[in-house]
Short mmCIF file of C-alpha atoms in Angstrom, two decimals:
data_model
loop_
_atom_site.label_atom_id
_atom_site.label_comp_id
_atom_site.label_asym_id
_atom_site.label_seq_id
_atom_site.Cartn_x
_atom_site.Cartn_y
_atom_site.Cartn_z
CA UNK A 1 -53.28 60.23 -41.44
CA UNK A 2 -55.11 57.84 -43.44
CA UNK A 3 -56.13 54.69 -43.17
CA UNK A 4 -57.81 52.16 -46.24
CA UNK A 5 -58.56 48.62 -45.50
CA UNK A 6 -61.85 46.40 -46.82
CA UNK A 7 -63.27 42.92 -45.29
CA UNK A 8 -64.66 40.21 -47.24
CA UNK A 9 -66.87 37.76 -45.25
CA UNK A 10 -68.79 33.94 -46.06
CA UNK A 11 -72.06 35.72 -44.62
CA UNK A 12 -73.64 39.28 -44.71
CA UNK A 13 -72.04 42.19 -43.05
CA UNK A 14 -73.07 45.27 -41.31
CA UNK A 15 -71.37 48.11 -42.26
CA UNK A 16 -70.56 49.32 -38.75
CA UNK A 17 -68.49 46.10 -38.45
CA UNK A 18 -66.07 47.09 -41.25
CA UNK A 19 -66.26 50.97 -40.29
CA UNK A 20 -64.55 50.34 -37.49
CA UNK A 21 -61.59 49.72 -39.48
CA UNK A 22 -61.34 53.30 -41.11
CA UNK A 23 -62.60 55.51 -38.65
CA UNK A 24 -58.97 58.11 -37.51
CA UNK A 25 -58.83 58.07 -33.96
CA UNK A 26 -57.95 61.94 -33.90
CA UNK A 27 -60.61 64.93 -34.22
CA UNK A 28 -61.67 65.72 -37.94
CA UNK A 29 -60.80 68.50 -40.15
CA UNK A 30 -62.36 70.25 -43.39
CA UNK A 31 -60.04 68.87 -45.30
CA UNK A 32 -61.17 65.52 -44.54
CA UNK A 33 -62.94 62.90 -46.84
CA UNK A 34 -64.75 59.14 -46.39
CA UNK A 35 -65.94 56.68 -48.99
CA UNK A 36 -67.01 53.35 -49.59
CA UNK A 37 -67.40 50.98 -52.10
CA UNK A 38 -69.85 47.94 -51.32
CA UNK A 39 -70.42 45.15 -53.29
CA UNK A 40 -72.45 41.57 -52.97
CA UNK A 41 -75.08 43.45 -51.72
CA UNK A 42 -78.12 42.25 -49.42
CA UNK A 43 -80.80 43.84 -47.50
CA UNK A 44 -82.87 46.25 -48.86
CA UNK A 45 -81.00 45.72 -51.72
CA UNK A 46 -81.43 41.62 -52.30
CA UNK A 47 -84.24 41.28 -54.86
CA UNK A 48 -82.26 43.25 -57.45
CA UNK A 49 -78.42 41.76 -57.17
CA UNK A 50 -78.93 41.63 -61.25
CA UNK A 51 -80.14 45.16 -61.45
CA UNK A 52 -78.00 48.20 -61.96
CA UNK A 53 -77.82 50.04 -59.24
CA UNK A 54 -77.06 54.26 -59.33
CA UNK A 55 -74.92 55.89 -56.40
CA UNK A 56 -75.22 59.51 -56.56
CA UNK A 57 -75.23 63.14 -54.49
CA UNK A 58 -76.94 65.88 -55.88
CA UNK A 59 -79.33 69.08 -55.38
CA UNK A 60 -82.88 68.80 -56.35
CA UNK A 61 -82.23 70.19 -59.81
CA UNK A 62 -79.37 67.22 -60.27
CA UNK A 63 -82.21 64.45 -59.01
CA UNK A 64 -84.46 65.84 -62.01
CA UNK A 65 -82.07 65.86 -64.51
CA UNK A 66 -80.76 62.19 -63.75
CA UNK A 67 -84.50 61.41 -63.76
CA UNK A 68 -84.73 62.62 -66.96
CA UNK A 69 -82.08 61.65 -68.62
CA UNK A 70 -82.95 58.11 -67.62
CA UNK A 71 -86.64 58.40 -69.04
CA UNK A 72 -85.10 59.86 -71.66
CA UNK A 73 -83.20 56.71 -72.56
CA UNK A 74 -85.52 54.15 -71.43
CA UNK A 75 -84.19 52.72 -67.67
CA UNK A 76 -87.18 51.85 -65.55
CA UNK A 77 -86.85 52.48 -62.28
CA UNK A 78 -87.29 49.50 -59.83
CA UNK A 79 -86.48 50.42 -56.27
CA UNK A 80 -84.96 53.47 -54.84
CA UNK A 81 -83.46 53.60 -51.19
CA UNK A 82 -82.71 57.08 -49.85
CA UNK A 83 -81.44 57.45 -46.56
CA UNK A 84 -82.78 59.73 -43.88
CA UNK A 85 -79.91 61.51 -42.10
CA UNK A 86 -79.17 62.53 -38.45
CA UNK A 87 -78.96 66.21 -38.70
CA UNK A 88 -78.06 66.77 -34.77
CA UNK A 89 -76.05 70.13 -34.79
CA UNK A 90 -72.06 69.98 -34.30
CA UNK A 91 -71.37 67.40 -37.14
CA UNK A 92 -68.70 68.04 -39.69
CA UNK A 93 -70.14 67.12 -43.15
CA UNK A 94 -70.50 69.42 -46.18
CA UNK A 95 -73.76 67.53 -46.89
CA UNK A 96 -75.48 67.27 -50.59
CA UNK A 97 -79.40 67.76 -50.35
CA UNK A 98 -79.77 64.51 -51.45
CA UNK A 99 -78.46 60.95 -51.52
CA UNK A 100 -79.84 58.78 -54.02
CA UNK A 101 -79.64 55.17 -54.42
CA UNK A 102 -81.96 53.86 -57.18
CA UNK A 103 -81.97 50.35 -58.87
CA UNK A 104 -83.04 50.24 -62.96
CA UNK A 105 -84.12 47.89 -65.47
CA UNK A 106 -81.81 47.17 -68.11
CA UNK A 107 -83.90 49.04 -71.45
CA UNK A 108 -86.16 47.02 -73.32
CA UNK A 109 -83.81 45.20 -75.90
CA UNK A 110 -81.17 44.60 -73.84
CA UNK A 111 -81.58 40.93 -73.34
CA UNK A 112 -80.03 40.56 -76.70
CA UNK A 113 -76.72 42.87 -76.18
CA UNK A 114 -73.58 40.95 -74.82
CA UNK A 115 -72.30 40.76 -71.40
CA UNK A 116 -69.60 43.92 -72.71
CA UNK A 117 -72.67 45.72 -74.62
CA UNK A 118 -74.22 46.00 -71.11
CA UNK A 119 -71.04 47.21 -69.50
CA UNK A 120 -70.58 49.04 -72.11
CA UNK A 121 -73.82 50.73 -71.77
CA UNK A 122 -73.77 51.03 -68.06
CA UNK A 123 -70.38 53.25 -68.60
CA UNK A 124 -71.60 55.08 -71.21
CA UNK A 125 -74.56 56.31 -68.81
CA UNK A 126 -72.43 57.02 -65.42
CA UNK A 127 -70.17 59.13 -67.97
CA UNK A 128 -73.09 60.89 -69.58
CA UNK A 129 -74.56 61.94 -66.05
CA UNK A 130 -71.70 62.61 -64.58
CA UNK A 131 -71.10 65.20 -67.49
CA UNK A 132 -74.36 66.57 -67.46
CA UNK A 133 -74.50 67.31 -62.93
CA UNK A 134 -71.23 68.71 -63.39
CA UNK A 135 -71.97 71.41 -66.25
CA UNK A 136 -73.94 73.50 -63.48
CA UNK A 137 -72.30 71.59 -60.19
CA UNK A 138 -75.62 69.91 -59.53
CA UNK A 139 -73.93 66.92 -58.31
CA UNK A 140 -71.91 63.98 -57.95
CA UNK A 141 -72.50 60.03 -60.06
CA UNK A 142 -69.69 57.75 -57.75
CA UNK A 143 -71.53 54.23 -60.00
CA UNK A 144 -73.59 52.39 -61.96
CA UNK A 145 -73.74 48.56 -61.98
CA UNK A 146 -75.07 45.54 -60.75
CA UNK A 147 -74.69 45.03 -57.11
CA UNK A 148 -72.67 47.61 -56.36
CA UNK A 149 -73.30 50.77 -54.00
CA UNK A 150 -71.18 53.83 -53.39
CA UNK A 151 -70.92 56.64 -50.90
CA UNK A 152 -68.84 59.36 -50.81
CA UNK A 153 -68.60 62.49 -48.62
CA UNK A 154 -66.59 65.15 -47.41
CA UNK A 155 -66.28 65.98 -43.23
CA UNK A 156 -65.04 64.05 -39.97
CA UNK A 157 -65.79 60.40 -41.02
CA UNK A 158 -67.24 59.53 -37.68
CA UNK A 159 -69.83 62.66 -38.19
CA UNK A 160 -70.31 61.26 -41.56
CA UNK A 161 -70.94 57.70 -39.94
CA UNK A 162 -73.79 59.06 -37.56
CA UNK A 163 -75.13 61.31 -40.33
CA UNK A 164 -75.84 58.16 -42.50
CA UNK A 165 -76.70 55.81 -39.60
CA UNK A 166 -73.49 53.60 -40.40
CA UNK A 167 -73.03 52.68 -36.59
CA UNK A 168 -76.72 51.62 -36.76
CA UNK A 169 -77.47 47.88 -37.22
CA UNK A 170 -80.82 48.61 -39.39
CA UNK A 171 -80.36 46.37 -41.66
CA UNK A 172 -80.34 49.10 -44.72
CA UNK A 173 -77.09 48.65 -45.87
CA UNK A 174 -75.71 44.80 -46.21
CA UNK A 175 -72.34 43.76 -48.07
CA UNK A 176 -70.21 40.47 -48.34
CA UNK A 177 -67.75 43.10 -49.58
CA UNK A 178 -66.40 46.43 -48.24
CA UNK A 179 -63.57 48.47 -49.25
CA UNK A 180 -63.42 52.12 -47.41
CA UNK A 181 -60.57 55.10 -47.04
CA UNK A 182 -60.55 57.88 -44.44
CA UNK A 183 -58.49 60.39 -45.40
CA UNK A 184 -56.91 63.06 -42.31
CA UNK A 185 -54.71 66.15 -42.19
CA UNK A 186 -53.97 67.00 -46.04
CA UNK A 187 -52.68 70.15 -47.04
CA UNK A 188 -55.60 70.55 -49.78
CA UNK A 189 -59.16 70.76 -49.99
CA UNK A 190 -61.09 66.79 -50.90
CA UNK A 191 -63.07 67.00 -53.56
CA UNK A 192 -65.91 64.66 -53.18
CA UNK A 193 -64.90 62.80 -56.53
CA UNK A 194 -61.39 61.96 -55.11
CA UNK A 195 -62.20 60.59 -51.91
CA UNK A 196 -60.99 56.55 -52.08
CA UNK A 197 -61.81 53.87 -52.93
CA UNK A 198 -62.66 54.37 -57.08
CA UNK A 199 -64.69 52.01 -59.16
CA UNK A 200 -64.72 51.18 -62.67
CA UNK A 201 -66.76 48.63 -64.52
CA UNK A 202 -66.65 46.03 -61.60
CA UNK A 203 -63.17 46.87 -60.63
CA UNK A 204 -62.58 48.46 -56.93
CA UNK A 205 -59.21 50.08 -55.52
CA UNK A 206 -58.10 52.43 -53.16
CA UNK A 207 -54.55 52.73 -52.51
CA UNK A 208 -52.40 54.87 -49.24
CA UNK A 209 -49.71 56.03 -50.53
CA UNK A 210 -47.73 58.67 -53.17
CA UNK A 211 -47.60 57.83 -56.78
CA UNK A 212 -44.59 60.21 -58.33
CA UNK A 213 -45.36 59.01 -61.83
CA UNK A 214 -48.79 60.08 -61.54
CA UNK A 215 -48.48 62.63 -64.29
CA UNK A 216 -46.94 59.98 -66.79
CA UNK A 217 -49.56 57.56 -65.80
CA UNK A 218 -52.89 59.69 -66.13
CA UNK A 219 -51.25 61.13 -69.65
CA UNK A 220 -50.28 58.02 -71.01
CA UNK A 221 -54.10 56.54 -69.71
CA UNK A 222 -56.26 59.19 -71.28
CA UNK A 223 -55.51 57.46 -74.44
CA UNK A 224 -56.20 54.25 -73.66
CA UNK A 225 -59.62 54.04 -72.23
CA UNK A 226 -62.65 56.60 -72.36
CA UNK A 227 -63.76 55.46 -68.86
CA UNK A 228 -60.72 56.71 -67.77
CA UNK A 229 -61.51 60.48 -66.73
CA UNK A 230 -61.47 62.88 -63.92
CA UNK A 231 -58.21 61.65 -62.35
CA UNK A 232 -59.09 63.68 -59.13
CA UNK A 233 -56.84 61.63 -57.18
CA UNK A 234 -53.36 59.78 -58.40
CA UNK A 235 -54.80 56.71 -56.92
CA UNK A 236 -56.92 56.08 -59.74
CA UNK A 237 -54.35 55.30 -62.32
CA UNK A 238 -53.92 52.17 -60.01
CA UNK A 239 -57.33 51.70 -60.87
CA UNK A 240 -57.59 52.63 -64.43
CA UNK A 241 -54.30 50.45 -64.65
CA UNK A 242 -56.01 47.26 -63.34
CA UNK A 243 -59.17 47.83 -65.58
CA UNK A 244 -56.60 48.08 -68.93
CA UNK A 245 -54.30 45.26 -67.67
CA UNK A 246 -57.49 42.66 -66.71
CA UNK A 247 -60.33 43.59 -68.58
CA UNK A 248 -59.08 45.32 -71.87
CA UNK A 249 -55.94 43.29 -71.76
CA UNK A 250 -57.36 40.20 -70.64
CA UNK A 251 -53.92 39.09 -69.26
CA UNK A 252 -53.99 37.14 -65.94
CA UNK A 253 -53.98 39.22 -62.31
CA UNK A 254 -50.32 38.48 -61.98
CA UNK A 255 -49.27 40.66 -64.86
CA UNK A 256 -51.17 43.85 -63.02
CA UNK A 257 -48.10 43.98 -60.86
CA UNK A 258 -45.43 43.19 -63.35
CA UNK A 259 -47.07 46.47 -64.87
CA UNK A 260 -47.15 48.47 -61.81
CA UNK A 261 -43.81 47.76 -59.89
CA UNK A 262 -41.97 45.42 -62.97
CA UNK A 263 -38.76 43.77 -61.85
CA UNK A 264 -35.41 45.05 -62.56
CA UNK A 265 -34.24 43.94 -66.31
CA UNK A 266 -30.89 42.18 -64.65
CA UNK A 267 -33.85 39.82 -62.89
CA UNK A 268 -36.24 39.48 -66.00
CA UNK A 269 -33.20 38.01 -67.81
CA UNK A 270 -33.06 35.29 -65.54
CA UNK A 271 -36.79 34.38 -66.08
CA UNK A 272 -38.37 31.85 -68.06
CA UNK A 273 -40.98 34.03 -69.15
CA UNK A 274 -38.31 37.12 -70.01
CA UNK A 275 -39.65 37.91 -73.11
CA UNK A 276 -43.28 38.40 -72.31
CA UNK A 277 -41.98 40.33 -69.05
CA UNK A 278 -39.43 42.35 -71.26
CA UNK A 279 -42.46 43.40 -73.58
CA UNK A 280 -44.22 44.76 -70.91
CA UNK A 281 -41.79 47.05 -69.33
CA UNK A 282 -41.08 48.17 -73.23
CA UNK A 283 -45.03 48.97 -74.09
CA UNK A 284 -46.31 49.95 -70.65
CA UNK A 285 -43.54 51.31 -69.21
CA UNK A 286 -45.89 54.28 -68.42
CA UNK A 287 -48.39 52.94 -66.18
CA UNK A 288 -45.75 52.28 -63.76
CA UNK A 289 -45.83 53.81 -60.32
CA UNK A 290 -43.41 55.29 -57.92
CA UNK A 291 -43.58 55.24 -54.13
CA UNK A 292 -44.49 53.67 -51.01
CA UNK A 293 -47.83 52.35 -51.55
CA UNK A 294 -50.31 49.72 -50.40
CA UNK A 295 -53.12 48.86 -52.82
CA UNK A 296 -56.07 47.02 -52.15
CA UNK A 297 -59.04 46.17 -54.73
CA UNK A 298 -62.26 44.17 -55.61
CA UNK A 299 -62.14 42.34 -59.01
CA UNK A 300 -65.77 41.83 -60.98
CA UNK A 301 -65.81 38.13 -60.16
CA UNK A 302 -65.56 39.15 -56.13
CA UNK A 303 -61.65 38.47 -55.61
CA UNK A 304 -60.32 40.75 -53.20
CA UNK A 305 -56.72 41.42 -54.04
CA UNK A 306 -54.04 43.62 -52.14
CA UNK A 307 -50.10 44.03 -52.98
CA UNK A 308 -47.51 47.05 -52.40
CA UNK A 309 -44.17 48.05 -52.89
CA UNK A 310 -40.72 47.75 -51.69
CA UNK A 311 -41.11 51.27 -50.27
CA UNK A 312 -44.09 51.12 -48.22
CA UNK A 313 -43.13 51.79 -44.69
CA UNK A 314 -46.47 50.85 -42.66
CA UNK A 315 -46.86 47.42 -44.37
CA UNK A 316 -50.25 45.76 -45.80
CA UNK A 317 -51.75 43.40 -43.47
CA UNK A 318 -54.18 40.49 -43.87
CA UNK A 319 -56.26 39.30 -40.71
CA UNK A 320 -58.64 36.66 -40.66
CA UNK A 321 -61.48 34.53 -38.64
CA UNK A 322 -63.50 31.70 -38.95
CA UNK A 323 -66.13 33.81 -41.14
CA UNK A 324 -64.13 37.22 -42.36
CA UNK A 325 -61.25 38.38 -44.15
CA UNK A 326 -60.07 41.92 -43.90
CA UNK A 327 -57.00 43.82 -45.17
CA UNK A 328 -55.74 47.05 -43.27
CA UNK A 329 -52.68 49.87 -44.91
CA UNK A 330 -52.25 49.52 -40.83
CA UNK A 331 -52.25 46.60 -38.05
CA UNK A 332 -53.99 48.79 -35.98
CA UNK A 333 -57.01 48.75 -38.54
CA UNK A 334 -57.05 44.95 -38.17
CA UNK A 335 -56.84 44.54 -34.19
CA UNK A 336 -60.01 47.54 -34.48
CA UNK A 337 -62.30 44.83 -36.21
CA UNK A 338 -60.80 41.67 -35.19
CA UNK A 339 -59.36 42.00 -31.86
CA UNK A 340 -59.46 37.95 -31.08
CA UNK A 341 -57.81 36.91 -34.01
CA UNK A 342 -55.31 34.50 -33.86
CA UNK A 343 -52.46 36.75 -34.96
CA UNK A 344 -49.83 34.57 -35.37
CA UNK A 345 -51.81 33.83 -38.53
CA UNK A 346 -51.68 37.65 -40.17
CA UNK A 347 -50.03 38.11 -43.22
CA UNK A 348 -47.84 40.78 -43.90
CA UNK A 349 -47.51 40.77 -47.92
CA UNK A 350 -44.11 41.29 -49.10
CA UNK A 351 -43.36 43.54 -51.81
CA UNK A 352 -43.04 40.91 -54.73
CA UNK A 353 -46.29 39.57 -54.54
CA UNK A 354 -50.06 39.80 -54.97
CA UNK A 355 -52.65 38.53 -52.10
CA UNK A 356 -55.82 37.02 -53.34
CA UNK A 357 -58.78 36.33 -51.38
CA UNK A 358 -61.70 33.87 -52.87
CA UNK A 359 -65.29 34.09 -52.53
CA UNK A 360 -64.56 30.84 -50.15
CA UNK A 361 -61.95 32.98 -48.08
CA UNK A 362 -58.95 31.54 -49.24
CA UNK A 363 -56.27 33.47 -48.68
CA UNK A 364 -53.77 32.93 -51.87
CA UNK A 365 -50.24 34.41 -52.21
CA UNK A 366 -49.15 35.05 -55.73
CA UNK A 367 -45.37 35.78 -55.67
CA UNK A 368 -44.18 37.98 -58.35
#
């Protein structure tokens, strides 16, 4: 079973409001995984929204080499939050020794580099530590920007809930934006790197479902991008597809899903715009995908987006209030976090479009 969804909300969130919304209703397993990605950060986290922030797992070796390496190339540290755990017996969680989640200073010069030096930068240093925790398995780097905090773990996601306090309304961990997977009954071991959702330079995305092209895709993507590594999971070429279409590119969002799921050529010929459509099946005809799946992302600006395809059996759904968005792979999600909705006003996305959602909560439906 699995379930991803995310909410997106006018005011500050607790977490446990949005966990609701992934937690499997069945008992856990050891094959079982949880992650989040939060972004517009608040409490503890509010006097730094401009400050890169580092998400990591590690032993006390891999906290000494990050440390380090990040003396070593000149990030001050500025804050540091690191959650105390409930360690009751019984809980399923193959828990790291530590959980580190430490904000930096840009190093001193950066104030002349470009808005894509920094990124650049900030890539160039999740990929470096990554590299260097996993030469002696020492640990895990899930990100490293601005605003921006992830966790990811391996166990029973409720046991991983109470082990990090999630039902707990402390005040420790505040988002405008949550996206979050649970992952159930797999016939292979999760690896803490492939646990959804993935992030990449600003971009978020999980996706429920079974890419068949995955071996094209991740081939064809290795040459593209250097940020585009690891490839634990198949739903990262989703990811890694969004980053090249949007922020290499620079093409609008619409085009992401003319790349993913392109029309049929009998249908392009009948567009206005067949030409530029026509190029795009010819040049990226290998970052397509095949099979039923349901996609849902953060872009750097904040958007939430979410589309699927014509085979995805347990459709997308968008639910909304007053004050909060949220999109669920499954109704049932939705009617966990917002049971007095008005739910004549949920909406199901078809296959031939994209859903946007503003930073003002407009919901916006982009038809292919």
């Amino acid at each position: 079973m699995c379930r991803i969804g995310s909410i997106k909300s006018k005011v500050p969130i607790q977490p446990s409001m949005a966990l609701h919304l992934m937690l499997p209703q069945q008992e856990g397993h050891d094959n079982s995984g949880f992650a989040m990605v939060m972004q517009d950060l608040y409490g503890i986290f509010s006097n730094y929204k401009d400050k890169p922030l580092l998400s990591l797992a590690c032993t006390q070796r891999g906290a000494q080499l990050v440390e380090e390496y990040m003396d070593a190339h000149n990030f001050v540290q500025l804050a540091e939050w690191i959650p105390v755990p409930d360690k009751k017996p019984g809980l399923d969680i193959q828990a790291m020794p530590y959980y580190i989640f430490r904000n930096y200073d840009y190093p001193e010069g950066a104030e002349k580099m470009t808005k894509e030096q920094k990124e650049n930068l900030l890539l160039d240093t999740r990929l470096a530590l990554r590299k260097l925790l996993e030469k002696d398995g020492e640990g895990f780097v899930y990100s490293f920007w601005p605003d921006v905090l992830t966790l990811k773990e391996i166990g029973d996601p409720r046991d991983i809930a109470t082990y990090f306090h999630l039902w707990d309304d402390n005040g420790c961990l505040v988002a405008k934006s949550i996206v979050a997977q649970c992952r159930q009954n797999t016939n292979y071991d999760i690896v803490r790197y492939a646990a959804h959702p993935f992030f990449l330079q600003g971009y978020t995305l999980c996706a429920n479902g079974e890419n068949t092209f995955y071996t094209k895709n991740k081939e064809f993507q290795k040459s593209l991008h250097r940020g585009y590594i690891g490839f634990e999971s198949d739903s990262q070429c989703f990811l890694n597809t969004l980053h090249y279409v949007h922020h290499e590119l620079k093409w609008p969002l619409i085009y992401y899903k003319h790349v993913i799921t392109p029309l049929p050529f009998e249908e392009i010929a009948e567009r206005p715009d067949k030409e530029v459509l026509t190029a795009i099946r010819q040049s990226l005809a290998n970052l397509e995908i095949n099979g039923p799946n349901t996609i849902i992302g953060v872009l750097p600006d904040q958007r939430m987006i979410t589309c699927c395809d014509s085979k995805k059996l347990r459709p997308v759904v968008v639910g909304r209030t007053e004050d909060m968005v949220a999109i669920s792979s499954e109704v049932c999600g939705i009617n966990e976090i917002m049971p007095d909705r008005d739910q004549t006003k949920d909406i199901y996305p078809n296959e031939r479009e994209i859903v946007v959602i503003d930073n003002d909560l407009e919901v916006q439906r982009w038809k292919q």
